[in-house]
């Protein structure tokens, strides 16, 4: 089973589309995968976009995953999230207060902009 799609790499940015369901059973494997993509990025990475637009279910483990990624990437890397404004992921990020620490965009092109 593939948890995450292949990253969309740009010279200093990468986009990872996260799976439809993020919970206790998937969060740890997702974290390891995200960090391996960050480590393998060709060249200096500046922006990591986690795409949650296809997310159907996310509990507090999804918010914890994003926060752990944010804290685990090198200081030069900015983590951004794309999520449907009325979706589950956006609601969880709002309820957990993570939106204060990680910018959340409703559009991928906005998240990729400088």
PDB file of N, CA and C in Angstrom:
ATOM      1  N   UNK A   1       0.838  -1.178   0.000  1.00  0.00           N
ATOM      2  CA  UNK A   1       0.000   0.000   0.000  1.00  0.00           C
ATOM      3  C   UNK A   1       0.886   1.245   0.000  1.00  0.00           C
ATOM      4  N   UNK A   2       0.632   2.181  -0.878  1.00  0.00           N
ATOM      5  CA  UNK A   2       1.377   3.425  -0.931  1.00  0.00           C
ATOM      6  C   UNK A   2       0.669   4.461  -0.073  1.00  0.00           C
ATOM      7  N   UNK A   3       1.393   4.989   0.895  1.00  0.00           N
ATOM      8  CA  UNK A   3       0.816   5.992   1.770  1.00  0.00           C
ATOM      9  C   UNK A   3       0.875   7.389   1.175  1.00  0.00           C
ATOM     10  N   UNK A   4       1.846   7.618   0.325  1.00  0.00           N
ATOM     11  CA  UNK A   4       2.088   8.969  -0.155  1.00  0.00           C
ATOM     12  C   UNK A   4       2.567   8.903  -1.595  1.00  0.00           C
ATOM     13  N   UNK A   5       2.202   9.882  -2.367  1.00  0.00           N
ATOM     14  CA  UNK A   5       2.608   9.878  -3.766  1.00  0.00           C
ATOM     15  C   UNK A   5       4.037  10.394  -3.906  1.00  0.00           C
ATOM     16  N   UNK A   6       4.563  10.270  -5.104  1.00  0.00           N
ATOM     17  CA  UNK A   6       5.902  10.757  -5.397  1.00  0.00           C
ATOM     18  C   UNK A   6       5.917  12.280  -5.255  1.00  0.00           C
ATOM     19  N   UNK A   7       6.982  12.825  -4.648  1.00  0.00           N
ATOM     20  CA  UNK A   7       7.015  14.285  -4.479  1.00  0.00           C
ATOM     21  C   UNK A   7       7.139  15.020  -5.806  1.00  0.00           C
ATOM     22  N   UNK A   8       6.595  16.207  -5.831  1.00  0.00           N
ATOM     23  CA  UNK A   8       6.748  17.106  -6.971  1.00  0.00           C
ATOM     24  C   UNK A   8       7.896  18.040  -6.602  1.00  0.00           C
ATOM     25  N   UNK A   9       9.070  17.793  -7.179  1.00  0.00           N
ATOM     26  CA  UNK A   9      10.260  18.559  -6.831  1.00  0.00           C
ATOM     27  C   UNK A   9      10.471  19.729  -7.766  1.00  0.00           C
ATOM     28  N   UNK A  10      10.832  20.835  -7.192  1.00  0.00           N
ATOM     29  CA  UNK A  10      11.284  22.024  -7.903  1.00  0.00           C
ATOM     30  C   UNK A  10      12.673  22.319  -7.339  1.00  0.00           C
ATOM     31  N   UNK A  11      13.436  23.220  -7.936  1.00  0.00           N
ATOM     32  CA  UNK A  11      14.807  23.437  -7.465  1.00  0.00           C
ATOM     33  C   UNK A  11      14.944  23.683  -5.960  1.00  0.00           C
ATOM     34  N   UNK A  12      14.083  24.490  -5.371  1.00  0.00           N
ATOM     35  CA  UNK A  12      14.208  24.772  -3.941  1.00  0.00           C
ATOM     36  C   UNK A  12      12.931  24.469  -3.162  1.00  0.00           C
ATOM     37  N   UNK A  13      11.998  23.763  -3.810  1.00  0.00           N
ATOM     38  CA  UNK A  13      10.705  23.450  -3.199  1.00  0.00           C
ATOM     39  C   UNK A  13      10.294  22.032  -3.538  1.00  0.00           C
ATOM     40  N   UNK A  14       9.505  21.445  -2.668  1.00  0.00           N
ATOM     41  CA  UNK A  14       8.903  20.158  -2.979  1.00  0.00           C
ATOM     42  C   UNK A  14       7.497  20.104  -2.400  1.00  0.00           C
ATOM     43  N   UNK A  15       6.641  19.366  -3.093  1.00  0.00           N
ATOM     44  CA  UNK A  15       5.250  19.197  -2.675  1.00  0.00           C
ATOM     45  C   UNK A  15       5.006  17.713  -2.446  1.00  0.00           C
ATOM     46  N   UNK A  16       4.463  17.388  -1.287  1.00  0.00           N
ATOM     47  CA  UNK A  16       4.087  16.013  -0.973  1.00  0.00           C
ATOM     48  C   UNK A  16       2.587  15.950  -0.746  1.00  0.00           C
ATOM     49  N   UNK A  17       1.902  15.167  -1.546  1.00  0.00           N
ATOM     50  CA  UNK A  17       0.471  14.956  -1.350  1.00  0.00           C
ATOM     51  C   UNK A  17       0.307  13.858  -0.311  1.00  0.00           C
ATOM     52  N   UNK A  18      -0.241  14.211   0.828  1.00  0.00           N
ATOM     53  CA  UNK A  18      -0.444  13.237   1.903  1.00  0.00           C
ATOM     54  C   UNK A  18      -1.713  12.439   1.637  1.00  0.00           C
ATOM     55  N   UNK A  19      -1.827  11.261   2.252  1.00  0.00           N
ATOM     56  CA  UNK A  19      -2.960  10.378   1.948  1.00  0.00           C
ATOM     57  C   UNK A  19      -4.300  10.888   2.479  1.00  0.00           C
ATOM     58  N   UNK A  20      -5.341  10.217   2.057  1.00  0.00           N
ATOM     59  CA  UNK A  20      -6.700  10.597   2.431  1.00  0.00           C
ATOM     60  C   UNK A  20      -6.971  10.415   3.921  1.00  0.00           C
ATOM     61  N   UNK A  21      -6.294   9.488   4.555  1.00  0.00           N
ATOM     62  CA  UNK A  21      -6.507   9.223   5.977  1.00  0.00           C
ATOM     63  C   UNK A  21      -5.182   9.300   6.721  1.00  0.00           C
ATOM     64  N   UNK A  22      -5.158  10.122   7.760  1.00  0.00           N
ATOM     65  CA  UNK A  22      -3.976  10.228   8.610  1.00  0.00           C
ATOM     66  C   UNK A  22      -4.434  10.023  10.041  1.00  0.00           C
ATOM     67  N   UNK A  23      -3.887   8.985  10.674  1.00  0.00           N
ATOM     68  CA  UNK A  23      -4.257   8.688  12.048  1.00  0.00           C
ATOM     69  C   UNK A  23      -3.085   8.007  12.746  1.00  0.00           C
ATOM     70  N   UNK A  24      -3.344   7.449  13.903  1.00  0.00           N
ATOM     71  CA  UNK A  24      -2.313   6.792  14.704  1.00  0.00           C
ATOM     72  C   UNK A  24      -1.589   5.694  13.920  1.00  0.00           C
ATOM     73  N   UNK A  25      -2.304   4.997  13.073  1.00  0.00           N
ATOM     74  CA  UNK A  25      -1.720   3.874  12.329  1.00  0.00           C
ATOM     75  C   UNK A  25      -0.800   4.318  11.197  1.00  0.00           C
ATOM     76  N   UNK A  26      -0.961   5.523  10.688  1.00  0.00           N
ATOM     77  CA  UNK A  26      -0.181   5.954   9.527  1.00  0.00           C
ATOM     78  C   UNK A  26       0.820   7.069   9.815  1.00  0.00           C
ATOM     79  N   UNK A  27       0.646   7.790  10.908  1.00  0.00           N
ATOM     80  CA  UNK A  27       1.433   9.001  11.162  1.00  0.00           C
ATOM     81  C   UNK A  27       2.938   8.741  11.238  1.00  0.00           C
ATOM     82  N   UNK A  28       3.350   7.705  11.919  1.00  0.00           N
ATOM     83  CA  UNK A  28       4.791   7.460  12.069  1.00  0.00           C
ATOM     84  C   UNK A  28       5.447   7.130  10.729  1.00  0.00           C
ATOM     85  N   UNK A  29       4.817   6.283   9.943  1.00  0.00           N
ATOM     86  CA  UNK A  29       5.368   5.938   8.626  1.00  0.00           C
ATOM     87  C   UNK A  29       5.400   7.168   7.719  1.00  0.00           C
ATOM     88  N   UNK A  30       4.388   8.003   7.810  1.00  0.00           N
ATOM     89  CA  UNK A  30       4.364   9.238   7.018  1.00  0.00           C
ATOM     90  C   UNK A  30       5.498  10.169   7.423  1.00  0.00           C
ATOM     91  N   UNK A  31       5.734  10.305   8.722  1.00  0.00           N
ATOM     92  CA  UNK A  31       6.826  11.149   9.185  1.00  0.00           C
ATOM     93  C   UNK A  31       8.162  10.666   8.619  1.00  0.00           C
ATOM     94  N   UNK A  32       8.412   9.385   8.715  1.00  0.00           N
ATOM     95  CA  UNK A  32       9.672   8.835   8.202  1.00  0.00           C
ATOM     96  C   UNK A  32       9.804   9.078   6.702  1.00  0.00           C
ATOM     97  N   UNK A  33       8.700   8.927   5.985  1.00  0.00           N
ATOM     98  CA  UNK A  33       8.744   9.149   4.536  1.00  0.00           C
ATOM     99  C   UNK A  33       8.991  10.622   4.206  1.00  0.00           C
ATOM    100  N   UNK A  34       8.291  11.507   4.875  1.00  0.00           N
ATOM    101  CA  UNK A  34       8.470  12.939   4.618  1.00  0.00           C
ATOM    102  C   UNK A  34       9.920  13.335   4.884  1.00  0.00           C
ATOM    103  N   UNK A  35      10.480  12.875   5.985  1.00  0.00           N
ATOM    104  CA  UNK A  35      11.856  13.245   6.314  1.00  0.00           C
ATOM    105  C   UNK A  35      12.855  12.647   5.315  1.00  0.00           C
ATOM    106  N   UNK A  36      12.565  11.465   4.792  1.00  0.00           N
ATOM    107  CA  UNK A  36      13.464  10.882   3.788  1.00  0.00           C
ATOM    108  C   UNK A  36      13.410  11.684   2.489  1.00  0.00           C
ATOM    109  N   UNK A  37      12.236  12.201   2.150  1.00  0.00           N
ATOM    110  CA  UNK A  37      12.108  13.056   0.959  1.00  0.00           C
ATOM    111  C   UNK A  37      12.882  14.358   1.169  1.00  0.00           C
ATOM    112  N   UNK A  38      12.777  14.939   2.344  1.00  0.00           N
ATOM    113  CA  UNK A  38      13.530  16.167   2.647  1.00  0.00           C
ATOM    114  C   UNK A  38      15.027  15.904   2.533  1.00  0.00           C
ATOM    115  N   UNK A  39      15.488  14.805   3.111  1.00  0.00           N
ATOM    116  CA  UNK A  39      16.915  14.461   3.072  1.00  0.00           C
ATOM    117  C   UNK A  39      17.407  14.189   1.661  1.00  0.00           C
ATOM    118  N   UNK A  40      16.543  13.634   0.815  1.00  0.00           N
ATOM    119  CA  UNK A  40      16.948  13.250  -0.543  1.00  0.00           C
ATOM    120  C   UNK A  40      16.761  14.360  -1.571  1.00  0.00           C
ATOM    121  N   UNK A  41      16.207  15.483  -1.163  1.00  0.00           N
ATOM    122  CA  UNK A  41      15.939  16.551  -2.126  1.00  0.00           C
ATOM    123  C   UNK A  41      17.241  17.023  -2.771  1.00  0.00           C
ATOM    124  N   UNK A  42      17.252  17.104  -4.101  1.00  0.00           N
ATOM    125  CA  UNK A  42      18.471  17.555  -4.782  1.00  0.00           C
ATOM    126  C   UNK A  42      18.647  19.069  -4.619  1.00  0.00           C
ATOM    127  N   UNK A  43      19.669  19.456  -3.958  1.00  0.00           N
ATOM    128  CA  UNK A  43      19.912  20.881  -3.744  1.00  0.00           C
ATOM    129  C   UNK A  43      19.292  21.366  -2.454  1.00  0.00           C
ATOM    130  N   UNK A  44      19.531  22.644  -2.127  1.00  0.00           N
ATOM    131  CA  UNK A  44      19.005  23.190  -0.871  1.00  0.00           C
ATOM    132  C   UNK A  44      17.486  23.407  -0.932  1.00  0.00           C
ATOM    133  N   UNK A  45      16.783  22.769  -0.030  1.00  0.00           N
ATOM    134  CA  UNK A  45      15.330  22.888   0.046  1.00  0.00           C
ATOM    135  C   UNK A  45      14.972  24.108   0.884  1.00  0.00           C
ATOM    136  N   UNK A  46      14.061  24.935   0.372  1.00  0.00           N
ATOM    137  CA  UNK A  46      13.597  26.122   1.105  1.00  0.00           C
ATOM    138  C   UNK A  46      12.151  25.999   1.551  1.00  0.00           C
ATOM    139  N   UNK A  47      11.318  25.354   0.725  1.00  0.00           N
ATOM    140  CA  UNK A  47       9.888  25.249   1.033  1.00  0.00           C
ATOM    141  C   UNK A  47       9.429  23.804   0.873  1.00  0.00           C
ATOM    142  N   UNK A  48       8.790  23.288   1.902  1.00  0.00           N
ATOM    143  CA  UNK A  48       8.166  21.970   1.876  1.00  0.00           C
ATOM    144  C   UNK A  48       6.671  22.176   2.017  1.00  0.00           C
ATOM    145  N   UNK A  49       5.919  21.777   0.988  1.00  0.00           N
ATOM    146  CA  UNK A  49       4.463  21.922   1.024  1.00  0.00           C
ATOM    147  C   UNK A  49       3.847  20.543   1.247  1.00  0.00           C
ATOM    148  N   UNK A  50       3.058  20.436   2.294  1.00  0.00           N
ATOM    149  CA  UNK A  50       2.313  19.212   2.581  1.00  0.00           C
ATOM    150  C   UNK A  50       0.893  19.434   2.077  1.00  0.00           C
ATOM    151  N   UNK A  51       0.523  18.677   1.063  1.00  0.00           N
ATOM    152  CA  UNK A  51      -0.762  18.848   0.392  1.00  0.00           C
ATOM    153  C   UNK A  51      -1.802  17.937   1.026  1.00  0.00           C
ATOM    154  N   UNK A  52      -2.765  18.535   1.690  1.00  0.00           N
ATOM    155  CA  UNK A  52      -3.839  17.792   2.354  1.00  0.00           C
ATOM    156  C   UNK A  52      -5.178  17.961   1.636  1.00  0.00           C
ATOM    157  N   UNK A  53      -5.141  18.408   0.392  1.00  0.00           N
ATOM    158  CA  UNK A  53      -6.404  18.652  -0.318  1.00  0.00           C
ATOM    159  C   UNK A  53      -7.192  17.368  -0.564  1.00  0.00           C
ATOM    160  N   UNK A  54      -6.530  16.237  -0.594  1.00  0.00           N
ATOM    161  CA  UNK A  54      -7.219  14.966  -0.781  1.00  0.00           C
ATOM    162  C   UNK A  54      -7.570  14.271   0.523  1.00  0.00           C
ATOM    163  N   UNK A  55      -7.343  14.937   1.631  1.00  0.00           N
ATOM    164  CA  UNK A  55      -7.580  14.331   2.937  1.00  0.00           C
ATOM    165  C   UNK A  55      -9.067  14.221   3.239  1.00  0.00           C
ATOM    166  N   UNK A  56      -9.461  13.039   3.736  1.00  0.00           N
ATOM    167  CA  UNK A  56     -10.852  12.806   4.152  1.00  0.00           C
ATOM    168  C   UNK A  56     -10.963  12.691   5.661  1.00  0.00           C
ATOM    169  N   UNK A  57      -9.892  12.161   6.297  1.00  0.00           N
ATOM    170  CA  UNK A  57      -9.909  11.984   7.751  1.00  0.00           C
ATOM    171  C   UNK A  57      -8.536  12.298   8.318  1.00  0.00           C
ATOM    172  N   UNK A  58      -8.526  13.093   9.365  1.00  0.00           N
ATOM    173  CA  UNK A  58      -7.295  13.390  10.079  1.00  0.00           C
ATOM    174  C   UNK A  58      -7.655  13.664  11.525  1.00  0.00           C
ATOM    175  N   UNK A  59      -6.986  12.966  12.423  1.00  0.00           N
ATOM    176  CA  UNK A  59      -7.209  13.248  13.839  1.00  0.00           C
ATOM    177  C   UNK A  59      -6.012  14.031  14.373  1.00  0.00           C
ATOM    178  N   UNK A  60      -5.875  14.104  15.674  1.00  0.00           N
ATOM    179  CA  UNK A  60      -4.788  14.886  16.265  1.00  0.00           C
ATOM    180  C   UNK A  60      -3.409  14.359  15.872  1.00  0.00           C
ATOM    181  N   UNK A  61      -3.325  13.101  15.474  1.00  0.00           N
ATOM    182  CA  UNK A  61      -2.041  12.555  15.026  1.00  0.00           C
ATOM    183  C   UNK A  61      -1.573  13.226  13.737  1.00  0.00           C
ATOM    184  N   UNK A  62      -2.499  13.666  12.913  1.00  0.00           N
ATOM    185  CA  UNK A  62      -2.136  14.395  11.704  1.00  0.00           C
ATOM    186  C   UNK A  62      -1.538  15.751  12.043  1.00  0.00           C
ATOM    187  N   UNK A  63      -2.126  16.427  13.007  1.00  0.00           N
ATOM    188  CA  UNK A  63      -1.570  17.709  13.456  1.00  0.00           C
ATOM    189  C   UNK A  63      -0.207  17.483  14.095  1.00  0.00           C
ATOM    190  N   UNK A  64      -0.094  16.432  14.883  1.00  0.00           N
ATOM    191  CA  UNK A  64       1.193  16.104  15.500  1.00  0.00           C
ATOM    192  C   UNK A  64       2.238  15.804  14.438  1.00  0.00           C
ATOM    193  N   UNK A  65       1.856  15.086  13.390  1.00  0.00           N
ATOM    194  CA  UNK A  65       2.758  14.787  12.280  1.00  0.00           C
ATOM    195  C   UNK A  65       3.297  16.077  11.665  1.00  0.00           C
ATOM    196  N   UNK A  66       2.425  17.006  11.359  1.00  0.00           N
ATOM    197  CA  UNK A  66       2.848  18.262  10.734  1.00  0.00           C
ATOM    198  C   UNK A  66       3.767  19.043  11.665  1.00  0.00           C
ATOM    199  N   UNK A  67       3.426  19.086  12.939  1.00  0.00           N
ATOM    200  CA  UNK A  67       4.268  19.801  13.897  1.00  0.00           C
ATOM    201  C   UNK A  67       5.631  19.125  14.044  1.00  0.00           C
ATOM    202  N   UNK A  68       5.665  17.814  14.060  1.00  0.00           N
ATOM    203  CA  UNK A  68       6.928  17.086  14.175  1.00  0.00           C
ATOM    204  C   UNK A  68       7.786  17.299  12.934  1.00  0.00           C
ATOM    205  N   UNK A  69       7.164  17.324  11.770  1.00  0.00           N
ATOM    206  CA  UNK A  69       7.900  17.624  10.536  1.00  0.00           C
ATOM    207  C   UNK A  69       8.465  19.036  10.620  1.00  0.00           C
ATOM    208  N   UNK A  70       7.632  19.989  11.022  1.00  0.00           N
ATOM    209  CA  UNK A  70       8.060  21.393  11.137  1.00  0.00           C
ATOM    210  C   UNK A  70       9.279  21.524  12.038  1.00  0.00           C
ATOM    211  N   UNK A  71       9.287  20.794  13.124  1.00  0.00           N
ATOM    212  CA  UNK A  71      10.403  20.862  14.067  1.00  0.00           C
ATOM    213  C   UNK A  71      11.614  20.045  13.606  1.00  0.00           C
ATOM    214  N   UNK A  72      11.370  19.070  12.728  1.00  0.00           N
ATOM    215  CA  UNK A  72      12.441  18.158  12.314  1.00  0.00           C
ATOM    216  C   UNK A  72      13.213  18.573  11.078  1.00  0.00           C
ATOM    217  N   UNK A  73      12.659  19.468  10.278  1.00  0.00           N
ATOM    218  CA  UNK A  73      13.365  19.901   9.067  1.00  0.00           C
ATOM    219  C   UNK A  73      14.454  20.895   9.453  1.00  0.00           C
ATOM    220  N   UNK A  74      15.463  21.053   8.595  1.00  0.00           N
ATOM    221  CA  UNK A  74      16.502  22.055   8.879  1.00  0.00           C
ATOM    222  C   UNK A  74      15.884  23.452   9.009  1.00  0.00           C
ATOM    223  N   UNK A  75      16.510  24.337   9.774  1.00  0.00           N
ATOM    224  CA  UNK A  75      15.947  25.681  10.011  1.00  0.00           C
ATOM    225  C   UNK A  75      15.675  26.492   8.747  1.00  0.00           C
ATOM    226  N   UNK A  76      16.385  26.230   7.665  1.00  0.00           N
ATOM    227  CA  UNK A  76      16.182  27.007   6.426  1.00  0.00           C
ATOM    228  C   UNK A  76      14.905  26.604   5.684  1.00  0.00           C
ATOM    229  N   UNK A  77      14.303  25.464   6.049  1.00  0.00           N
ATOM    230  CA  UNK A  77      13.133  24.938   5.349  1.00  0.00           C
ATOM    231  C   UNK A  77      11.851  25.464   6.005  1.00  0.00           C
ATOM    232  N   UNK A  78      10.999  26.044   5.190  1.00  0.00           N
ATOM    233  CA  UNK A  78       9.691  26.521   5.648  1.00  0.00           C
ATOM    234  C   UNK A  78       8.642  25.482   5.276  1.00  0.00           C
ATOM    235  N   UNK A  79       7.879  25.046   6.261  1.00  0.00           N
ATOM    236  CA  UNK A  79       6.804  24.076   6.020  1.00  0.00           C
ATOM    237  C   UNK A  79       5.508  24.843   5.820  1.00  0.00           C
ATOM    238  N   UNK A  80       4.801  24.491   4.746  1.00  0.00           N
ATOM    239  CA  UNK A  80       3.498  25.067   4.440  1.00  0.00           C
ATOM    240  C   UNK A  80       2.510  23.941   4.183  1.00  0.00           C
ATOM    241  N   UNK A  81       1.245  24.217   4.388  1.00  0.00           N
ATOM    242  CA  UNK A  81       0.193  23.220   4.208  1.00  0.00           C
ATOM    243  C   UNK A  81      -0.838  23.763   3.226  1.00  0.00           C
ATOM    244  N   UNK A  82      -1.333  22.878   2.371  1.00  0.00           N
ATOM    245  CA  UNK A  82      -2.460  23.197   1.506  1.00  0.00           C
ATOM    246  C   UNK A  82      -3.612  22.312   1.965  1.00  0.00           C
ATOM    247  N   UNK A  83      -4.750  22.930   2.264  1.00  0.00           N
ATOM    248  CA  UNK A  83      -5.914  22.174   2.724  1.00  0.00           C
ATOM    249  C   UNK A  83      -7.181  22.871   2.272  1.00  0.00           C
ATOM    250  N   UNK A  84      -8.187  22.087   1.978  1.00  0.00           N
ATOM    251  CA  UNK A  84      -9.491  22.648   1.616  1.00  0.00           C
ATOM    252  C   UNK A  84     -10.028  23.429   2.813  1.00  0.00           C
ATOM    253  N   UNK A  85     -10.481  24.662   2.609  1.00  0.00           N
ATOM    254  CA  UNK A  85     -10.932  25.493   3.724  1.00  0.00           C
ATOM    255  C   UNK A  85     -12.032  24.852   4.576  1.00  0.00           C
ATOM    256  N   UNK A  86     -12.902  24.081   3.943  1.00  0.00           N
ATOM    257  CA  UNK A  86     -13.998  23.460   4.681  1.00  0.00           C
ATOM    258  C   UNK A  86     -13.746  21.975   4.957  1.00  0.00           C
ATOM    259  N   UNK A  87     -12.504  21.527   4.776  1.00  0.00           N
ATOM    260  CA  UNK A  87     -12.182  20.111   4.953  1.00  0.00           C
ATOM    261  C   UNK A  87     -11.789  19.739   6.373  1.00  0.00           C
ATOM    262  N   UNK A  88     -11.706  18.444   6.596  1.00  0.00           N
ATOM    263  CA  UNK A  88     -11.352  17.894   7.898  1.00  0.00           C
ATOM    264  C   UNK A  88      -9.978  18.382   8.360  1.00  0.00           C
ATOM    265  N   UNK A  89      -8.990  18.353   7.469  1.00  0.00           N
ATOM    266  CA  UNK A  89      -7.631  18.743   7.849  1.00  0.00           C
ATOM    267  C   UNK A  89      -7.578  20.188   8.313  1.00  0.00           C
ATOM    268  N   UNK A  90      -8.244  21.064   7.603  1.00  0.00           N
ATOM    269  CA  UNK A  90      -8.257  22.469   7.979  1.00  0.00           C
ATOM    270  C   UNK A  90      -8.888  22.660   9.358  1.00  0.00           C
ATOM    271  N   UNK A  91      -9.932  21.933   9.603  1.00  0.00           N
ATOM    272  CA  UNK A  91     -10.618  22.021  10.903  1.00  0.00           C
ATOM    273  C   UNK A  91      -9.720  21.525  12.034  1.00  0.00           C
ATOM    274  N   UNK A  92      -9.039  20.406  11.835  1.00  0.00           N
ATOM    275  CA  UNK A  92      -8.139  19.868  12.858  1.00  0.00           C
ATOM    276  C   UNK A  92      -6.998  20.844  13.131  1.00  0.00           C
ATOM    277  N   UNK A  93      -6.434  21.434  12.073  1.00  0.00           N
ATOM    278  CA  UNK A  93      -5.345  22.392  12.254  1.00  0.00           C
ATOM    279  C   UNK A  93      -5.814  23.629  13.021  1.00  0.00           C
ATOM    280  N   UNK A  94      -7.062  24.026  12.794  1.00  0.00           N
ATOM    281  CA  UNK A  94      -7.630  25.160  13.519  1.00  0.00           C
ATOM    282  C   UNK A  94      -7.850  24.808  14.991  1.00  0.00           C
ATOM    283  N   UNK A  95      -8.464  23.664  15.243  1.00  0.00           N
ATOM    284  CA  UNK A  95      -8.770  23.254  16.622  1.00  0.00           C
ATOM    285  C   UNK A  95      -7.530  23.020  17.461  1.00  0.00           C
ATOM    286  N   UNK A  96      -6.474  22.507  16.849  1.00  0.00           N
ATOM    287  CA  UNK A  96      -5.247  22.228  17.598  1.00  0.00           C
ATOM    288  C   UNK A  96      -4.361  23.458  17.745  1.00  0.00           C
ATOM    289  N   UNK A  97      -4.679  24.529  17.040  1.00  0.00           N
ATOM    290  CA  UNK A  97      -3.884  25.745  17.115  1.00  0.00           C
ATOM    291  C   UNK A  97      -2.639  25.733  16.250  1.00  0.00           C
ATOM    292  N   UNK A  98      -2.453  24.698  15.463  1.00  0.00           N
ATOM    293  CA  UNK A  98      -1.259  24.583  14.634  1.00  0.00           C
ATOM    294  C   UNK A  98      -1.230  25.622  13.516  1.00  0.00           C
ATOM    295  N   UNK A  99      -2.368  26.137  13.149  1.00  0.00           N
ATOM    296  CA  UNK A  99      -2.419  27.170  12.095  1.00  0.00           C
ATOM    297  C   UNK A  99      -1.620  28.413  12.482  1.00  0.00           C
ATOM    298  N   UNK A 100      -1.417  28.618  13.772  1.00  0.00           N
ATOM    299  CA  UNK A 100      -0.600  29.757  14.218  1.00  0.00           C
ATOM    300  C   UNK A 100       0.867  29.565  13.855  1.00  0.00           C
ATOM    301  N   UNK A 101       1.307  28.308  13.775  1.00  0.00           N
ATOM    302  CA  UNK A 101       2.724  27.998  13.557  1.00  0.00           C
ATOM    303  C   UNK A 101       3.060  27.581  12.135  1.00  0.00           C
ATOM    304  N   UNK A 102       2.079  27.085  11.420  1.00  0.00           N
ATOM    305  CA  UNK A 102       2.300  26.606  10.052  1.00  0.00           C
ATOM    306  C   UNK A 102       1.295  27.297   9.134  1.00  0.00           C
ATOM    307  N   UNK A 103       1.784  27.998   8.119  1.00  0.00           N
ATOM    308  CA  UNK A 103       0.854  28.656   7.190  1.00  0.00           C
ATOM    309  C   UNK A 103       0.016  27.619   6.439  1.00  0.00           C
ATOM    310  N   UNK A 104      -1.287  27.866   6.382  1.00  0.00           N
ATOM    311  CA  UNK A 104      -2.212  26.979   5.675  1.00  0.00           C
ATOM    312  C   UNK A 104      -2.831  27.768   4.526  1.00  0.00           C
ATOM    313  N   UNK A 105      -2.728  27.213   3.324  1.00  0.00           N
ATOM    314  CA  UNK A 105      -3.233  27.845   2.117  1.00  0.00           C
ATOM    315  C   UNK A 105      -4.343  26.984   1.531  1.00  0.00           C
ATOM    316  N   UNK A 106      -5.259  27.611   0.802  1.00  0.00           N
ATOM    317  CA  UNK A 106      -6.312  26.850   0.134  1.00  0.00           C
ATOM    318  C   UNK A 106      -5.943  26.530  -1.295  1.00  0.00           C
ATOM    319  N   UNK A 107      -4.828  27.071  -1.781  1.00  0.00           N
ATOM    320  CA  UNK A 107      -4.415  26.903  -3.163  1.00  0.00           C
ATOM    321  C   UNK A 107      -2.920  26.551  -3.226  1.00  0.00           C
ATOM    322  N   UNK A 108      -2.579  25.546  -4.013  1.00  0.00           N
ATOM    323  CA  UNK A 108      -1.187  25.108  -4.114  1.00  0.00           C
ATOM    324  C   UNK A 108      -0.281  26.196  -4.667  1.00  0.00           C
ATOM    325  N   UNK A 109      -0.739  26.952  -5.654  1.00  0.00           N
ATOM    326  CA  UNK A 109       0.114  27.997  -6.228  1.00  0.00           C
ATOM    327  C   UNK A 109       0.463  29.064  -5.180  1.00  0.00           C
ATOM    328  N   UNK A 110      -0.454  29.368  -4.281  1.00  0.00           N
ATOM    329  CA  UNK A 110      -0.173  30.319  -3.207  1.00  0.00           C
ATOM    330  C   UNK A 110       0.877  29.757  -2.247  1.00  0.00           C
ATOM    331  N   UNK A 111       0.766  28.480  -1.942  1.00  0.00           N
ATOM    332  CA  UNK A 111       1.709  27.842  -1.021  1.00  0.00           C
ATOM    333  C   UNK A 111       3.120  27.789  -1.603  1.00  0.00           C
ATOM    334  N   UNK A 112       3.217  27.693  -2.908  1.00  0.00           N
ATOM    335  CA  UNK A 112       4.531  27.619  -3.558  1.00  0.00           C
ATOM    336  C   UNK A 112       5.166  28.983  -3.796  1.00  0.00           C
ATOM    337  N   UNK A 113       4.394  30.045  -3.681  1.00  0.00           N
ATOM    338  CA  UNK A 113       4.926  31.388  -3.926  1.00  0.00           C
ATOM    339  C   UNK A 113       5.904  31.780  -2.823  1.00  0.00           C
ATOM    340  N   UNK A 114       6.768  32.693  -3.160  1.00  0.00           N
ATOM    341  CA  UNK A 114       7.760  33.153  -2.163  1.00  0.00           C
ATOM    342  C   UNK A 114       7.119  34.048  -1.185  1.00  0.00           C
TER     343      UNK A 114
END
